[in-house]
Amino acid sequence: MPYGSLPPTGSCCSRSSGKGESDVHVALLCPYSLDVPGGVGTHVLGLATWLAARGDQVTVIAPGTRRVSVSDGVSVRLMGRSVNLPFNGSVAQLAVLPRQCRAALRAIDDADVVHVHEPLTPGIAFAAARGAENLVVTHHASFTPSRILTTVLRRRAAALPPRVAVAVSVAAQQSATVTTGSIPQIIGNGVLLPDPPPECHGWRGGDRPRIAFLGRLDEARKGFPIFRAVAERAREAGMDADFVALGPGRAAPGPVRLWGVVDDDMLTRTLQQVDVLLAPNLFGESFGLILVEALAAGCSVVASDLPGFVDVLATSRTGRTFPRGDVDAALAAIQSVVQIPEDPVLLHKSARPWSWDVLGPLVREQYSSAVRKR
């Protein structure tokens, strides 16, 4: 297609199948393995689904070996096995082999726009960003780099071609500014907003309230030990409630029932059986995607006072926060929500600012800006 600008969302030409399609090919690169549930992968696949539904040809490129369920119009190019690299209190599963980097470059070769998430990460993300034309990048992470790491990342950023930069939150923007020298535009994490939940005049999970944790059980920053301590304190206080945990990893359950990993297709339906999401995360979260997912399912939210979480709840005008690590304050917040349950339908509406129907057009505007930079 000619450079200058992309066709507007919804413009299309006819295909022999009878479906509409614009002549825009968008390559979305996720640096983290799709074999493991994660916020960046969820973000990328949700955006891909939204773009494809509006007629764009979309290719998702990511590490992974397992088949990924995607909508019509989205193709997934898996780069194979990843390696584990500790970073920011987590473990990043990255594809770093030279052959994987070459495969990623081949996969973006005919794309009109290349959208790389976390472009400074080692492996396929940095390789694709360096080799891309019409480049858009999104920064997700919130961290405080050392002086040495800042120098390294500044050099990597300087090696990238002209690009349009986005960050998912104020915290991510601040980290990106330190490590790249530029100030990205903020466009939050998106969700595919489900249908409104049914009205509920009792507890959604049964005959007593159900409190849930969502995240990796054995990752320190997610705070599962805090969640378990809250469940133990609730039992000691005589609170009649179920505490359940959703997510991968191993941990001693205590009074918590471990529900294991739930895929994206089942997540909303599972959260619709939960009354309160407790997010006890301790650090390293630039945005509150799990909070948005809970609200979209009609679930009340109690969260630690991380800036990214506070921002989400301020925008949604709902939820309660507590000082991170404070078990007694977390339990008190849960008890206040349980005493006066919130309307699931109104909670669902509060998630609309992060619907891809709202954020998708903003992202696509960045694609047009990237094309005009050439």
PDB file of N, CA and C in Angstrom, residues 159-240:
ATOM      1  N   ALA A 159      19.605   2.655  19.048  1.00  0.00           N
ATOM      2  CA  ALA A 159      19.835   1.811  17.875  1.00  0.00           C
ATOM      3  C   ALA A 159      18.560   1.534  17.095  1.00  0.00           C
ATOM      4  N   LEU A 160      17.407   1.922  17.633  1.00  0.00           N
ATOM      5  CA  LEU A 160      16.140   1.663  16.954  1.00  0.00           C
ATOM      6  C   LEU A 160      15.859   2.748  15.918  1.00  0.00           C
ATOM      7  N   PRO A 161      15.108   2.406  14.885  1.00  0.00           N
ATOM      8  CA  PRO A 161      14.745   3.400  13.868  1.00  0.00           C
ATOM      9  C   PRO A 161      13.692   4.370  14.397  1.00  0.00           C
ATOM     10  N   PRO A 162      13.363   5.415  13.630  1.00  0.00           N
ATOM     11  CA  PRO A 162      12.287   6.323  14.041  1.00  0.00           C
ATOM     12  C   PRO A 162      11.015   5.531  14.337  1.00  0.00           C
ATOM     13  N   ARG A 163      10.291   5.942  15.364  1.00  0.00           N
ATOM     14  CA  ARG A 163       9.162   5.152  15.821  1.00  0.00           C
ATOM     15  C   ARG A 163       8.162   6.032  16.551  1.00  0.00           C
ATOM     16  N   VAL A 164       6.971   5.489  16.708  1.00  0.00           N
ATOM     17  CA  VAL A 164       5.940   6.092  17.548  1.00  0.00           C
ATOM     18  C   VAL A 164       5.875   5.269  18.823  1.00  0.00           C
ATOM     19  N   ALA A 165       5.980   5.931  19.982  1.00  0.00           N
ATOM     20  CA  ALA A 165       6.076   5.221  21.253  1.00  0.00           C
ATOM     21  C   ALA A 165       4.828   5.427  22.094  1.00  0.00           C
ATOM     22  N   VAL A 166       4.403   4.316  22.715  1.00  0.00           N
ATOM     23  CA  VAL A 166       3.227   4.280  23.580  1.00  0.00           C
ATOM     24  C   VAL A 166       3.640   3.646  24.899  1.00  0.00           C
ATOM     25  N   ALA A 167       2.996   4.055  25.989  1.00  0.00           N
ATOM     26  CA  ALA A 167       3.143   3.395  27.287  1.00  0.00           C
ATOM     27  C   ALA A 167       1.753   3.124  27.834  1.00  0.00           C
ATOM     28  N   VAL A 168       1.624   2.056  28.624  1.00  0.00           N
ATOM     29  CA  VAL A 168       0.292   1.646  29.071  1.00  0.00           C
ATOM     30  C   VAL A 168      -0.159   2.367  30.333  1.00  0.00           C
ATOM     31  N   SER A 169       0.723   3.132  30.968  1.00  0.00           N
ATOM     32  CA  SER A 169       0.358   3.810  32.212  1.00  0.00           C
ATOM     33  C   SER A 169       1.371   4.914  32.490  1.00  0.00           C
ATOM     34  N   VAL A 170       1.055   5.734  33.483  1.00  0.00           N
ATOM     35  CA  VAL A 170       1.998   6.769  33.907  1.00  0.00           C
ATOM     36  C   VAL A 170       3.291   6.127  34.393  1.00  0.00           C
ATOM     37  N   ALA A 171       3.180   5.045  35.172  1.00  0.00           N
ATOM     38  CA  ALA A 171       4.373   4.378  35.694  1.00  0.00           C
ATOM     39  C   ALA A 171       5.236   3.832  34.560  1.00  0.00           C
ATOM     40  N   ALA A 172       4.609   3.217  33.565  1.00  0.00           N
ATOM     41  CA  ALA A 172       5.366   2.706  32.417  1.00  0.00           C
ATOM     42  C   ALA A 172       5.965   3.847  31.609  1.00  0.00           C
ATOM     43  N   GLN A 173       5.238   4.939  31.501  1.00  0.00           N
ATOM     44  CA  GLN A 173       5.765   6.107  30.787  1.00  0.00           C
ATOM     45  C   GLN A 173       7.017   6.645  31.468  1.00  0.00           C
ATOM     46  N   GLN A 174       6.992   6.725  32.792  1.00  0.00           N
ATOM     47  CA  GLN A 174       8.145   7.235  33.527  1.00  0.00           C
ATOM     48  C   GLN A 174       9.361   6.339  33.332  1.00  0.00           C
ATOM     49  N   SER A 175       9.152   5.020  33.378  1.00  0.00           N
ATOM     50  CA  SER A 175      10.269   4.097  33.167  1.00  0.00           C
ATOM     51  C   SER A 175      10.814   4.229  31.749  1.00  0.00           C
ATOM     52  N   ALA A 176       9.915   4.339  30.773  1.00  0.00           N
ATOM     53  CA  ALA A 176      10.337   4.461  29.380  1.00  0.00           C
ATOM     54  C   ALA A 176      11.093   5.767  29.139  1.00  0.00           C
ATOM     55  N   THR A 177      10.675   6.833  29.785  1.00  0.00           N
ATOM     56  CA  THR A 177      11.359   8.110  29.618  1.00  0.00           C
ATOM     57  C   THR A 177      12.792   8.036  30.134  1.00  0.00           C
ATOM     58  N   VAL A 178      12.974   7.376  31.282  1.00  0.00           N
ATOM     59  CA  VAL A 178      14.316   7.220  31.850  1.00  0.00           C
ATOM     60  C   VAL A 178      15.200   6.381  30.934  1.00  0.00           C
ATOM     61  N   THR A 179      14.645   5.320  30.376  1.00  0.00           N
ATOM     62  CA  THR A 179      15.468   4.354  29.632  1.00  0.00           C
ATOM     63  C   THR A 179      15.596   4.660  28.146  1.00  0.00           C
ATOM     64  N   THR A 180      14.755   5.549  27.607  1.00  0.00           N
ATOM     65  CA  THR A 180      14.839   5.856  26.179  1.00  0.00           C
ATOM     66  C   THR A 180      15.098   7.332  25.895  1.00  0.00           C
ATOM     67  N   GLY A 181      14.780   8.197  26.843  1.00  0.00           N
ATOM     68  CA  GLY A 181      14.947   9.626  26.613  1.00  0.00           C
ATOM     69  C   GLY A 181      13.766  10.284  25.939  1.00  0.00           C
ATOM     70  N   SER A 182      12.733   9.504  25.598  1.00  0.00           N
ATOM     71  CA  SER A 182      11.536  10.073  24.973  1.00  0.00           C
ATOM     72  C   SER A 182      10.349   9.910  25.915  1.00  0.00           C
ATOM     73  N   ILE A 183       9.274  10.624  25.615  1.00  0.00           N
ATOM     74  CA  ILE A 183       8.073  10.558  26.453  1.00  0.00           C
ATOM     75  C   ILE A 183       6.950   9.923  25.630  1.00  0.00           C
ATOM     76  N   PRO A 184       6.623   8.657  25.866  1.00  0.00           N
ATOM     77  CA  PRO A 184       5.578   8.003  25.076  1.00  0.00           C
ATOM     78  C   PRO A 184       4.186   8.537  25.417  1.00  0.00           C
ATOM     79  N   GLN A 185       3.284   8.401  24.479  1.00  0.00           N
ATOM     80  CA  GLN A 185       1.887   8.692  24.742  1.00  0.00           C
ATOM     81  C   GLN A 185       1.291   7.549  25.551  1.00  0.00           C
ATOM     82  N   ILE A 186       0.393   7.872  26.464  1.00  0.00           N
ATOM     83  CA  ILE A 186      -0.231   6.842  27.290  1.00  0.00           C
ATOM     84  C   ILE A 186      -1.515   6.337  26.634  1.00  0.00           C
ATOM     85  N   ILE A 187      -1.559   5.053  26.367  1.00  0.00           N
ATOM     86  CA  ILE A 187      -2.780   4.350  25.948  1.00  0.00           C
ATOM     87  C   ILE A 187      -2.818   3.075  26.781  1.00  0.00           C
ATOM     88  N   GLY A 188      -3.816   2.933  27.613  1.00  0.00           N
ATOM     89  CA  GLY A 188      -3.842   1.859  28.598  1.00  0.00           C
ATOM     90  C   GLY A 188      -3.954   0.468  28.004  1.00  0.00           C
ATOM     91  N   ASN A 189      -3.788  -0.522  28.872  1.00  0.00           N
ATOM     92  CA  ASN A 189      -4.053  -1.900  28.489  1.00  0.00           C
ATOM     93  C   ASN A 189      -5.519  -2.053  28.128  1.00  0.00           C
ATOM     94  N   GLY A 190      -5.794  -2.892  27.132  1.00  0.00           N
ATOM     95  CA  GLY A 190      -7.168  -3.085  26.696  1.00  0.00           C
ATOM     96  C   GLY A 190      -7.694  -4.468  27.013  1.00  0.00           C
ATOM     97  N   VAL A 191      -9.013  -4.578  27.049  1.00  0.00           N
ATOM     98  CA  VAL A 191      -9.684  -5.870  27.209  1.00  0.00           C
ATOM     99  C   VAL A 191     -10.794  -5.964  26.170  1.00  0.00           C
ATOM    100  N   LEU A 192     -11.099  -7.181  25.791  1.00  0.00           N
ATOM    101  CA  LEU A 192     -12.277  -7.422  24.967  1.00  0.00           C
ATOM    102  C   LEU A 192     -13.464  -7.499  25.920  1.00  0.00           C
ATOM    103  N   LEU A 193     -14.215  -6.414  25.995  1.00  0.00           N
ATOM    104  CA  LEU A 193     -15.280  -6.313  26.991  1.00  0.00           C
ATOM    105  C   LEU A 193     -16.355  -7.368  26.730  1.00  0.00           C
ATOM    106  N   PRO A 194     -16.613  -8.262  27.685  1.00  0.00           N
ATOM    107  CA  PRO A 194     -17.638  -9.286  27.479  1.00  0.00           C
ATOM    108  C   PRO A 194     -19.035  -8.710  27.603  1.00  0.00           C
ATOM    109  N   ASP A 195     -20.024  -9.530  27.323  1.00  0.00           N
ATOM    110  CA  ASP A 195     -21.399  -9.115  27.555  1.00  0.00           C
ATOM    111  C   ASP A 195     -21.606  -8.819  29.033  1.00  0.00           C
ATOM    112  N   PRO A 196     -22.562  -7.955  29.366  1.00  0.00           N
ATOM    113  CA  PRO A 196     -22.811  -7.671  30.786  1.00  0.00           C
ATOM    114  C   PRO A 196     -23.162  -8.941  31.545  1.00  0.00           C
ATOM    115  N   PRO A 197     -22.710  -9.044  32.791  1.00  0.00           N
ATOM    116  CA  PRO A 197     -23.057 -10.222  33.579  1.00  0.00           C
ATOM    117  C   PRO A 197     -24.523 -10.197  33.971  1.00  0.00           C
ATOM    118  N   PRO A 198     -25.095 -11.327  34.294  1.00  0.00           N
ATOM    119  CA  PRO A 198     -26.492 -11.323  34.746  1.00  0.00           C
ATOM    120  C   PRO A 198     -26.625 -10.618  36.089  1.00  0.00           C
ATOM    121  N   GLU A 199     -27.785 -10.040  36.324  1.00  0.00           N
ATOM    122  CA  GLU A 199     -28.028  -9.440  37.632  1.00  0.00           C
ATOM    123  C   GLU A 199     -27.954 -10.522  38.703  1.00  0.00           C
ATOM    124  N   CYS A 200     -27.484 -10.121  39.868  1.00  0.00           N
ATOM    125  CA  CYS A 200     -27.303 -11.098  40.944  1.00  0.00           C
ATOM    126  C   CYS A 200     -27.799 -10.480  42.240  1.00  0.00           C
ATOM    127  N   HIS A 201     -28.636 -11.214  42.940  1.00  0.00           N
ATOM    128  CA  HIS A 201     -29.186 -10.722  44.203  1.00  0.00           C
ATOM    129  C   HIS A 201     -28.678 -11.545  45.386  1.00  0.00           C
ATOM    130  N   GLY A 202     -27.628 -12.317  45.137  1.00  0.00           N
ATOM    131  CA  GLY A 202     -27.010 -13.103  46.192  1.00  0.00           C
ATOM    132  C   GLY A 202     -25.536 -13.233  45.897  1.00  0.00           C
ATOM    133  N   TRP A 203     -24.883 -14.238  46.462  1.00  0.00           N
ATOM    134  CA  TRP A 203     -23.474 -14.456  46.190  1.00  0.00           C
ATOM    135  C   TRP A 203     -23.313 -15.196  44.882  1.00  0.00           C
ATOM    136  N   ARG A 204     -22.380 -14.757  44.083  1.00  0.00           N
ATOM    137  CA  ARG A 204     -22.253 -15.309  42.736  1.00  0.00           C
ATOM    138  C   ARG A 204     -21.653 -16.713  42.743  1.00  0.00           C
ATOM    139  N   GLY A 205     -20.936 -17.062  43.800  1.00  0.00           N
ATOM    140  CA  GLY A 205     -20.291 -18.368  43.826  1.00  0.00           C
ATOM    141  C   GLY A 205     -21.022 -19.420  44.635  1.00  0.00           C
ATOM    142  N   GLY A 206     -22.159 -19.075  45.208  1.00  0.00           N
ATOM    143  CA  GLY A 206     -22.870 -20.059  46.022  1.00  0.00           C
ATOM    144  C   GLY A 206     -23.558 -19.391  47.195  1.00  0.00           C
ATOM    145  N   ASP A 207     -23.481 -20.052  48.345  1.00  0.00           N
ATOM    146  CA  ASP A 207     -24.218 -19.554  49.503  1.00  0.00           C
ATOM    147  C   ASP A 207     -23.381 -18.654  50.412  1.00  0.00           C
ATOM    148  N   ARG A 208     -22.169 -18.310  49.991  1.00  0.00           N
ATOM    149  CA  ARG A 208     -21.331 -17.389  50.749  1.00  0.00           C
ATOM    150  C   ARG A 208     -20.394 -16.679  49.796  1.00  0.00           C
ATOM    151  N   PRO A 209     -19.835 -15.540  50.221  1.00  0.00           N
ATOM    152  CA  PRO A 209     -18.992 -14.777  49.290  1.00  0.00           C
ATOM    153  C   PRO A 209     -17.731 -15.552  48.911  1.00  0.00           C
ATOM    154  N   ARG A 210     -17.285 -15.308  47.679  1.00  0.00           N
ATOM    155  CA  ARG A 210     -16.076 -15.958  47.164  1.00  0.00           C
ATOM    156  C   ARG A 210     -15.059 -14.868  46.846  1.00  0.00           C
ATOM    157  N   ILE A 211     -13.867 -14.999  47.422  1.00  0.00           N
ATOM    158  CA  ILE A 211     -12.791 -14.026  47.261  1.00  0.00           C
ATOM    159  C   ILE A 211     -11.694 -14.698  46.431  1.00  0.00           C
ATOM    160  N   ALA A 212     -11.187 -14.031  45.397  1.00  0.00           N
ATOM    161  CA  ALA A 212     -10.243 -14.672  44.480  1.00  0.00           C
ATOM    162  C   ALA A 212      -8.934 -13.909  44.388  1.00  0.00           C
ATOM    163  N   PHE A 213      -7.892 -14.667  44.115  1.00  0.00           N
ATOM    164  CA  PHE A 213      -6.556 -14.171  43.747  1.00  0.00           C
ATOM    165  C   PHE A 213      -6.315 -14.568  42.306  1.00  0.00           C
ATOM    166  N   LEU A 214      -5.691 -13.673  41.517  1.00  0.00           N
ATOM    167  CA  LEU A 214      -5.395 -13.964  40.123  1.00  0.00           C
ATOM    168  C   LEU A 214      -3.946 -13.601  39.840  1.00  0.00           C
ATOM    169  N   GLY A 215      -3.125 -14.605  39.531  1.00  0.00           N
ATOM    170  CA  GLY A 215      -1.719 -14.340  39.237  1.00  0.00           C
ATOM    171  C   GLY A 215      -0.863 -15.562  39.517  1.00  0.00           C
ATOM    172  N   ARG A 216       0.429 -15.425  39.275  1.00  0.00           N
ATOM    173  CA  ARG A 216       1.363 -16.523  39.519  1.00  0.00           C
ATOM    174  C   ARG A 216       1.563 -16.700  41.022  1.00  0.00           C
ATOM    175  N   LEU A 217       1.355 -17.919  41.502  1.00  0.00           N
ATOM    176  CA  LEU A 217       1.381 -18.177  42.938  1.00  0.00           C
ATOM    177  C   LEU A 217       2.780 -18.048  43.523  1.00  0.00           C
ATOM    178  N   ASP A 218       3.801 -18.390  42.728  1.00  0.00           N
ATOM    179  CA  ASP A 218       5.158 -18.434  43.253  1.00  0.00           C
ATOM    180  C   ASP A 218       6.022 -17.265  42.782  1.00  0.00           C
ATOM    181  N   GLU A 219       5.390 -16.180  42.375  1.00  0.00           N
ATOM    182  CA  GLU A 219       6.124 -14.974  41.980  1.00  0.00           C
ATOM    183  C   GLU A 219       5.939 -13.932  43.068  1.00  0.00           C
ATOM    184  N   ALA A 220       7.035 -13.539  43.695  1.00  0.00           N
ATOM    185  CA  ALA A 220       6.970 -12.728  44.910  1.00  0.00           C
ATOM    186  C   ALA A 220       6.138 -11.466  44.745  1.00  0.00           C
ATOM    187  N   ARG A 221       6.279 -10.797  43.607  1.00  0.00           N
ATOM    188  CA  ARG A 221       5.601  -9.505  43.464  1.00  0.00           C
ATOM    189  C   ARG A 221       4.086  -9.627  43.389  1.00  0.00           C
ATOM    190  N   LYS A 222       3.557 -10.812  43.073  1.00  0.00           N
ATOM    191  CA  LYS A 222       2.103 -10.989  42.966  1.00  0.00           C
ATOM    192  C   LYS A 222       1.432 -11.072  44.330  1.00  0.00           C
ATOM    193  N   GLY A 223       2.188 -11.426  45.368  1.00  0.00           N
ATOM    194  CA  GLY A 223       1.666 -11.327  46.728  1.00  0.00           C
ATOM    195  C   GLY A 223       0.766 -12.451  47.195  1.00  0.00           C
ATOM    196  N   PHE A 224       0.917 -13.667  46.630  1.00  0.00           N
ATOM    197  CA  PHE A 224       0.041 -14.753  47.087  1.00  0.00           C
ATOM    198  C   PHE A 224       0.182 -15.033  48.584  1.00  0.00           C
ATOM    199  N   PRO A 225       1.383 -14.982  49.191  1.00  0.00           N
ATOM    200  CA  PRO A 225       1.454 -15.180  50.647  1.00  0.00           C
ATOM    201  C   PRO A 225       0.585 -14.188  51.429  1.00  0.00           C
ATOM    202  N   ILE A 226       0.455 -12.969  50.926  1.00  0.00           N
ATOM    203  CA  ILE A 226      -0.439 -11.994  51.575  1.00  0.00           C
ATOM    204  C   ILE A 226      -1.885 -12.468  51.463  1.00  0.00           C
ATOM    205  N   PHE A 227      -2.263 -12.920  50.280  1.00  0.00           N
ATOM    206  CA  PHE A 227      -3.622 -13.421  50.084  1.00  0.00           C
ATOM    207  C   PHE A 227      -3.911 -14.580  51.036  1.00  0.00           C
ATOM    208  N   ARG A 228      -2.976 -15.505  51.137  1.00  0.00           N
ATOM    209  CA  ARG A 228      -3.161 -16.659  52.020  1.00  0.00           C
ATOM    210  C   ARG A 228      -3.271 -16.204  53.476  1.00  0.00           C
ATOM    211  N   ALA A 229      -2.462 -15.212  53.867  1.00  0.00           N
ATOM    212  CA  ALA A 229      -2.530 -14.700  55.237  1.00  0.00           C
ATOM    213  C   ALA A 229      -3.874 -14.033  55.511  1.00  0.00           C
ATOM    214  N   VAL A 230      -4.424 -13.346  54.508  1.00  0.00           N
ATOM    215  CA  VAL A 230      -5.746 -12.740  54.667  1.00  0.00           C
ATOM    216  C   VAL A 230      -6.803 -13.828  54.867  1.00  0.00           C
ATOM    217  N   ALA A 231      -6.703 -14.908  54.087  1.00  0.00           N
ATOM    218  CA  ALA A 231      -7.644 -16.020  54.235  1.00  0.00           C
ATOM    219  C   ALA A 231      -7.548 -16.639  55.630  1.00  0.00           C
ATOM    220  N   GLU A 232      -6.323 -16.783  56.129  1.00  0.00           N
ATOM    221  CA  GLU A 232      -6.143 -17.339  57.475  1.00  0.00           C
ATOM    222  C   GLU A 232      -6.723 -16.404  58.531  1.00  0.00           C
ATOM    223  N   ARG A 233      -6.490 -15.097  58.397  1.00  0.00           N
ATOM    224  CA  ARG A 233      -7.015 -14.126  59.344  1.00  0.00           C
ATOM    225  C   ARG A 233      -8.542 -14.092  59.282  1.00  0.00           C
ATOM    226  N   ALA A 234      -9.110 -14.238  58.079  1.00  0.00           N
ATOM    227  CA  ALA A 234     -10.563 -14.260  57.941  1.00  0.00           C
ATOM    228  C   ALA A 234     -11.160 -15.470  58.655  1.00  0.00           C
ATOM    229  N   ARG A 235     -10.500 -16.604  58.521  1.00  0.00           N
ATOM    230  CA  ARG A 235     -10.991 -17.810  59.202  1.00  0.00           C
ATOM    231  C   ARG A 235     -10.916 -17.641  60.713  1.00  0.00           C
ATOM    232  N   GLU A 236      -9.821 -17.070  61.203  1.00  0.00           N
ATOM    233  CA  GLU A 236      -9.690 -16.837  62.638  1.00  0.00           C
ATOM    234  C   GLU A 236     -10.766 -15.882  63.147  1.00  0.00           C
ATOM    235  N   ALA A 237     -11.174 -14.914  62.291  1.00  0.00           N
ATOM    236  CA  ALA A 237     -12.192 -13.941  62.681  1.00  0.00           C
ATOM    237  C   ALA A 237     -13.603 -14.472  62.531  1.00  0.00           C
ATOM    238  N   GLY A 238     -13.745 -15.712  62.034  1.00  0.00           N
ATOM    239  CA  GLY A 238     -15.065 -16.303  61.871  1.00  0.00           C
ATOM    240  C   GLY A 238     -15.798 -15.846  60.625  1.00  0.00           C
ATOM    241  N   MET A 239     -15.077 -15.286  59.663  1.00  0.00           N
ATOM    242  CA  MET A 239     -15.712 -14.840  58.419  1.00  0.00           C
ATOM    243  C   MET A 239     -16.046 -16.050  57.556  1.00  0.00           C
ATOM    244  N   ASP A 240     -17.291 -16.147  57.147  1.00  0.00           N
ATOM    245  CA  ASP A 240     -17.755 -17.285  56.338  1.00  0.00           C
ATOM    246  C   ASP A 240     -17.599 -16.927  54.865  1.00  0.00           C
TER     247      ASP A 240
END
